[in-house]
CSV table of C-alpha atoms in Angstrom, one decimal:
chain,number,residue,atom,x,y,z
A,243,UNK,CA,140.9,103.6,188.2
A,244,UNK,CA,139.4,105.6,185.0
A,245,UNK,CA,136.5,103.7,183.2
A,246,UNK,CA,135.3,104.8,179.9
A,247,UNK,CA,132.1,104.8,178.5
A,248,UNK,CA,131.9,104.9,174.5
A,249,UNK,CA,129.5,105.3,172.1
A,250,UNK,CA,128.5,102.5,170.6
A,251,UNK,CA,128.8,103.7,167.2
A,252,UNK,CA,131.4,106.6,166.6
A,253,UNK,CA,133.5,105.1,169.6
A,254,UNK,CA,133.6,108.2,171.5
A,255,UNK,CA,134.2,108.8,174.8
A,256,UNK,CA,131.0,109.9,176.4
A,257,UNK,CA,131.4,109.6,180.1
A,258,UNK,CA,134.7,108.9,181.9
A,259,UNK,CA,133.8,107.8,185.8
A,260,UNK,CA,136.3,107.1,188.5
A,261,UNK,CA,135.8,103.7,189.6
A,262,UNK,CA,137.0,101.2,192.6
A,263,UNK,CA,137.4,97.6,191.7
A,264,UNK,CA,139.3,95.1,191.6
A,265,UNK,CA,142.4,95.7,188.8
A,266,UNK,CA,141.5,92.1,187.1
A,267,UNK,CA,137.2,92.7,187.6
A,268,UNK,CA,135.5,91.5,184.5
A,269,UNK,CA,134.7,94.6,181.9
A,270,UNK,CA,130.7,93.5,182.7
A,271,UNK,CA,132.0,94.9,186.4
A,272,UNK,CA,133.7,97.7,185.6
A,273,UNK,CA,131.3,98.9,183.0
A,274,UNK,CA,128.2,98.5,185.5
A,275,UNK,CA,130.0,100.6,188.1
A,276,UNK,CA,130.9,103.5,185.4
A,277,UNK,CA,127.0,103.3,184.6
A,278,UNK,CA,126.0,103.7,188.0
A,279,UNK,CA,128.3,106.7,188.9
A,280,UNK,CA,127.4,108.9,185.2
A,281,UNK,CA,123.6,108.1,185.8
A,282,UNK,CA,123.7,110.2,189.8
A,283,UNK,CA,125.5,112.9,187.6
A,284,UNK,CA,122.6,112.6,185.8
A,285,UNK,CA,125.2,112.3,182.4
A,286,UNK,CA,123.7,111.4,179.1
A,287,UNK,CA,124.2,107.7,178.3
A,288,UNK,CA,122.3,107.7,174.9
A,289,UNK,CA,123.8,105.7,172.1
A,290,UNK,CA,126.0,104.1,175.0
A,291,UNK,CA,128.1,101.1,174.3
A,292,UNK,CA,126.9,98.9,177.6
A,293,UNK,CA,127.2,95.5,176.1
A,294,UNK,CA,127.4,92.7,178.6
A,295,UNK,CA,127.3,95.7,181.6
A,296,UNK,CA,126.9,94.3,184.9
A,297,UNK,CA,123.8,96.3,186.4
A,298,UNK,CA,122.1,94.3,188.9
A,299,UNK,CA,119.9,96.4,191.5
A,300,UNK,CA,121.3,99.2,190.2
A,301,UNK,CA,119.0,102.4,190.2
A,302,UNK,CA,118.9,103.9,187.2
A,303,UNK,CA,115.4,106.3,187.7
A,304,UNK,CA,115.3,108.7,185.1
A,305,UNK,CA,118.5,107.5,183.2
A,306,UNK,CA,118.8,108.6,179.5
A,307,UNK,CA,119.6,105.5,178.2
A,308,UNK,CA,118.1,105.8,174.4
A,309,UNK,CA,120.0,103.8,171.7
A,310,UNK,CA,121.9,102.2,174.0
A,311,UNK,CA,123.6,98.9,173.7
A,312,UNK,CA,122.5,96.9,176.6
A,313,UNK,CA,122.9,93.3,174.8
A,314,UNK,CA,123.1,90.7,177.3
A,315,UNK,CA,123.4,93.1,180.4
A,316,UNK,CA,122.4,92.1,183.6
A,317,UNK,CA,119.1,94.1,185.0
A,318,UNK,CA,118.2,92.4,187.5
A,319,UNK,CA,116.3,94.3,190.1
A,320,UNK,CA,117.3,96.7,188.7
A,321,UNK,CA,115.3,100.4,189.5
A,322,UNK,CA,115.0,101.9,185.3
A,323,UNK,CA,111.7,103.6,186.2
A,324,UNK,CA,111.1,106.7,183.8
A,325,UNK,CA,114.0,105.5,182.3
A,326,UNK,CA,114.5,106.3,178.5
A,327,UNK,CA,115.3,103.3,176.7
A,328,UNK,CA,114.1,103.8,173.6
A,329,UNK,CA,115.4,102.4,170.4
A,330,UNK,CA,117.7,100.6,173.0
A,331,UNK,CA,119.2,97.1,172.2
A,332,UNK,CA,118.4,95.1,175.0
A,333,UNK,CA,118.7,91.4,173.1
A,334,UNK,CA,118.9,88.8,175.6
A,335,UNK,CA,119.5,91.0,178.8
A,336,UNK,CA,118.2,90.0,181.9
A,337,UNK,CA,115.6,92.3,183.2
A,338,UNK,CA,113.9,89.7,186.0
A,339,UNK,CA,112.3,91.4,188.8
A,340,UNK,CA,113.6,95.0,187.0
A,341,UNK,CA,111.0,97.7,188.1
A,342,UNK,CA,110.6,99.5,184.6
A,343,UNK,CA,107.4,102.2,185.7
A,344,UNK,CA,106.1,104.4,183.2
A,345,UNK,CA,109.9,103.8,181.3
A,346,UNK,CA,109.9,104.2,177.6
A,347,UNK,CA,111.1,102.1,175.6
A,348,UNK,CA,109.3,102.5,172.2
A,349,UNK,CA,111.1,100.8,169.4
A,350,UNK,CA,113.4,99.3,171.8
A,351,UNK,CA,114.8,95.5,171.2
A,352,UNK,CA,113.9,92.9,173.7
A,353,UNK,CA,114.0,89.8,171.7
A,354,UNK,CA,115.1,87.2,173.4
A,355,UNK,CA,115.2,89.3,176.4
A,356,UNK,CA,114.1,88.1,180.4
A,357,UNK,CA,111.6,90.1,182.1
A,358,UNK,CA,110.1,87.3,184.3
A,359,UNK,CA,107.8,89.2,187.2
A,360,UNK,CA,109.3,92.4,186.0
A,361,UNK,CA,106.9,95.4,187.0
A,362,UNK,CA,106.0,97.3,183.4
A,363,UNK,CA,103.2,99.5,184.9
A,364,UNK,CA,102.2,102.3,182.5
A,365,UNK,CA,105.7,101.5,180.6
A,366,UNK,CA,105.4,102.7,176.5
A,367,UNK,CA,106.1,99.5,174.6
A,368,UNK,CA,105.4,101.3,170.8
A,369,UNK,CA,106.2,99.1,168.0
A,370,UNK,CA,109.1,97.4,170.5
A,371,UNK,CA,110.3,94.1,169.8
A,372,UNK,CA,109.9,91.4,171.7
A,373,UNK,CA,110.1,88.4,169.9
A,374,UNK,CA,110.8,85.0,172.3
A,375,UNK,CA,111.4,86.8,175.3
A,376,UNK,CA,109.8,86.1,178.5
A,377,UNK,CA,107.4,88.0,180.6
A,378,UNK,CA,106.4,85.2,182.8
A,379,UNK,CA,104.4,86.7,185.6
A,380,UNK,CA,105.2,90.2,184.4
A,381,UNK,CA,103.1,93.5,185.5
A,382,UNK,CA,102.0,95.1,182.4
A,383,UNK,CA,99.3,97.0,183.9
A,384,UNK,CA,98.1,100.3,181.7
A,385,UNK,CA,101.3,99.2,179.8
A,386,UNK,CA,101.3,100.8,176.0
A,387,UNK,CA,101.9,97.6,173.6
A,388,UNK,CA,100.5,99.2,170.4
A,389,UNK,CA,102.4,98.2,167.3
A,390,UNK,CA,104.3,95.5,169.7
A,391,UNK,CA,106.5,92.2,168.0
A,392,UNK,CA,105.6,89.2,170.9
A,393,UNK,CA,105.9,86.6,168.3
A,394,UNK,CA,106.9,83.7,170.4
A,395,UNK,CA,106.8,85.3,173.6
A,396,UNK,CA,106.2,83.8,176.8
A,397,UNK,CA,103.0,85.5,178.6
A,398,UNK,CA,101.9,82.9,180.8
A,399,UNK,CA,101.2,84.4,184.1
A,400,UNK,CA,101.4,88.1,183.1
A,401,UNK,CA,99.4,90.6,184.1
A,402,UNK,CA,97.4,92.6,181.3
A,403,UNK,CA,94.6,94.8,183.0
A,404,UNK,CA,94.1,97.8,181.0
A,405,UNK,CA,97.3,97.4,178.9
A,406,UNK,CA,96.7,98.1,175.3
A,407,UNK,CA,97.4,95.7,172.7
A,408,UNK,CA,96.0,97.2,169.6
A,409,UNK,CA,98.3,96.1,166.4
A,410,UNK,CA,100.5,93.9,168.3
A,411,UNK,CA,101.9,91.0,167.1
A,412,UNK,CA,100.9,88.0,169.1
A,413,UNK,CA,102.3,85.2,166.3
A,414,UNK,CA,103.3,81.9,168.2
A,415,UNK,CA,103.3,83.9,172.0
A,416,UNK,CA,103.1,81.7,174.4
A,417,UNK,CA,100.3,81.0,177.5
A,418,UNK,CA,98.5,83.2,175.7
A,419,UNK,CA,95.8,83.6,172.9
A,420,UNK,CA,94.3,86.5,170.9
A,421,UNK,CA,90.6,86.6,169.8
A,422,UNK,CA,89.2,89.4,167.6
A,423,UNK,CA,86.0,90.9,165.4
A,424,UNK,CA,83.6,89.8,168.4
A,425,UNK,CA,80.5,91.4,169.9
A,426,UNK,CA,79.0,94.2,168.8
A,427,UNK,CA,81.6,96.8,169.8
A,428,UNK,CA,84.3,94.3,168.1
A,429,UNK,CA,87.0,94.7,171.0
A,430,UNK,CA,90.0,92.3,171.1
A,431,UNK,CA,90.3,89.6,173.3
A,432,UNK,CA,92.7,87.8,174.9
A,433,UNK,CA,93.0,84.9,177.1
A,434,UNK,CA,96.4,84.4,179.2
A,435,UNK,CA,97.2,80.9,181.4
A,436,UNK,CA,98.4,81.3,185.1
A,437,UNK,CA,99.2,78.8,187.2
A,438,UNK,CA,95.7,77.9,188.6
A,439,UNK,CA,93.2,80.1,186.3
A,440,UNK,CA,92.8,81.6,182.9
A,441,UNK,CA,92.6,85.5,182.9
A,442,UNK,CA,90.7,87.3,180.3
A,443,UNK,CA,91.1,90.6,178.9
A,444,UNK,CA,88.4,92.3,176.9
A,445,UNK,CA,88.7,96.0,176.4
A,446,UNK,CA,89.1,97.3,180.4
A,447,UNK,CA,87.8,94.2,181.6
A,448,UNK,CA,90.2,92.0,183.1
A,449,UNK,CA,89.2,88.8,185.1
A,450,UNK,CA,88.8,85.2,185.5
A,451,UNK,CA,87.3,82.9,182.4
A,452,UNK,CA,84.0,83.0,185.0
A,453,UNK,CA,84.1,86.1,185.7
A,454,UNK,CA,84.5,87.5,182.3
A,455,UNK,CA,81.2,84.8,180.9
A,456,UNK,CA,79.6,86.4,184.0
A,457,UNK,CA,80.1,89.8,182.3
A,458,UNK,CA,79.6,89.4,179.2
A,459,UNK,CA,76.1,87.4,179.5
A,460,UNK,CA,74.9,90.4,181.6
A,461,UNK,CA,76.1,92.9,179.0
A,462,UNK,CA,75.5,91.3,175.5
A,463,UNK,CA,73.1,88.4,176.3
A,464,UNK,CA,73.9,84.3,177.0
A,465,UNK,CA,74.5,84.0,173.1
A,466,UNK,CA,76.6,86.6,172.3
A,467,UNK,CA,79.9,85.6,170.4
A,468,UNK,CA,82.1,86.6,173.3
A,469,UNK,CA,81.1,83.7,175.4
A,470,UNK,CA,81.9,81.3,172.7
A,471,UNK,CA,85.1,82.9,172.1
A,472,UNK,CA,86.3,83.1,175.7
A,473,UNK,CA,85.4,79.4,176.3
A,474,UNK,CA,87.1,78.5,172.7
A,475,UNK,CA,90.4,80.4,173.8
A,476,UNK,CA,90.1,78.9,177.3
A,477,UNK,CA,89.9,75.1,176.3
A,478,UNK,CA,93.1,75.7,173.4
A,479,UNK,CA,94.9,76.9,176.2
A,480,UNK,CA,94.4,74.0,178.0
A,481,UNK,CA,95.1,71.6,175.3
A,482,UNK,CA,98.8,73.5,174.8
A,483,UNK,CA,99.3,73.0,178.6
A,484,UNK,CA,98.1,69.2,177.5
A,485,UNK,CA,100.7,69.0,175.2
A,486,UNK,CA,103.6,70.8,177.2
């Protein structure tokens, strides 16, 4: 049978794929298989309507997937690395265990959006938005988070090394807290809760609370700022696991 494809705007018809399915599958079904089949023709799927699409392990490497509606679709494991998703709507779509590698998705919408242990390596976050969604135990290693929305995010567990952060918005996140104007280069800091340890981030460092006190002492002295900062982020984290 014929699936369509639209844009979601105009309503066009941008990709029509030949599809085998059930005749009474779910559109979310039918939708994810037209996906599948356009992306290994290597079709454009920008501006795509893909609302509620059914895409679970799919692999979608290199997919052109820019201003596309992806609202509530289902990513799971799904392969989108150096996929284009930018300026994408992906509002409350599940992205767990998604490998999204050097993808782009600048200016993209995540809120809401589940990217628990999702691998983000050297993915371009600019100015996306990512308010309440949740990248528990996410991989945001050399990620690109300048300009970023994580207002009441979920962070606990994530991993940060060498990710920038400069201008994000860290409002209300969760598991993790944001310390600035310290030391006498000034970087940012930040401290995020795992299960068993706090990790810290200060400019390339990444590490353990002891690890980065360790540092720090050797490089700025026992008195400098950063060591009261780390140990004051550190013990309000501990309080909001208290509380939880």
């Amino acid at each position: 049978m014929k699936q369509e494809i639209k844009h979601r705007y105009s309503g066009a018809v941008i990709f029509t794929a030949e599809i085998e399915c059930e005749k009474d599958a779910s559109i979310a079904i039918k939708l994810g298989l037209a996906v599948k089949i356009a992306v290994k023709k290597d079709a454009n799927l920008g501006g795509a309507n893909l609302r509620d699409a059914n895409l679970g392990g799919a692999n979608l490497r290199d997919a052109n997937l820019g201003g596309a509606n992806l609202r509530d679709a289902n990513l799971r494991d799904a392969n989108l690395r150096d996929a284009n998703l930018g300026d994408a709507n992906l509002r409350d779509a599940y992205l767990g265990d998604a490998n999204l590698r050097d993808a782009y998705l600048g200016g993209a919408n995540l809120g809401g959006a589940y990217l628990g242990d999702a691998y983000l390596g050297g993915a371009n976050l600019r100015d996306a938005y990512l308010g309440d969604a949740n990248l528990g135990g996410a991989y945001l290693g050399d990620a690109y988070l300048g300009g970023a929305y994580l207002g009441g995010a979920n962070l606990g567990g994530a991993y940060l090394g060498d990710a920038y952060l400069g201008g994000a918005n860290l409002r209300d996140a969760k598991l993790i807290i944001s310390f600035t104007g310290v030391g006498n280069e000034r970087r940012d800091g930040y401290a995020v809760q795992h299960e068993k340890t706090v990790m810290v981030k200060l400019g390339c460092f990444w590490g353990t609370k002891k690890e980065a006190i360790a540092a720090v002492t050797e490089k700025y002295g026992k008195n400098s700022g950063y060591v009261a900062m780390i140990k004051a982020a550190c013990k309000i984290l501990k309080e909001q696991q208290i509380e939880n």
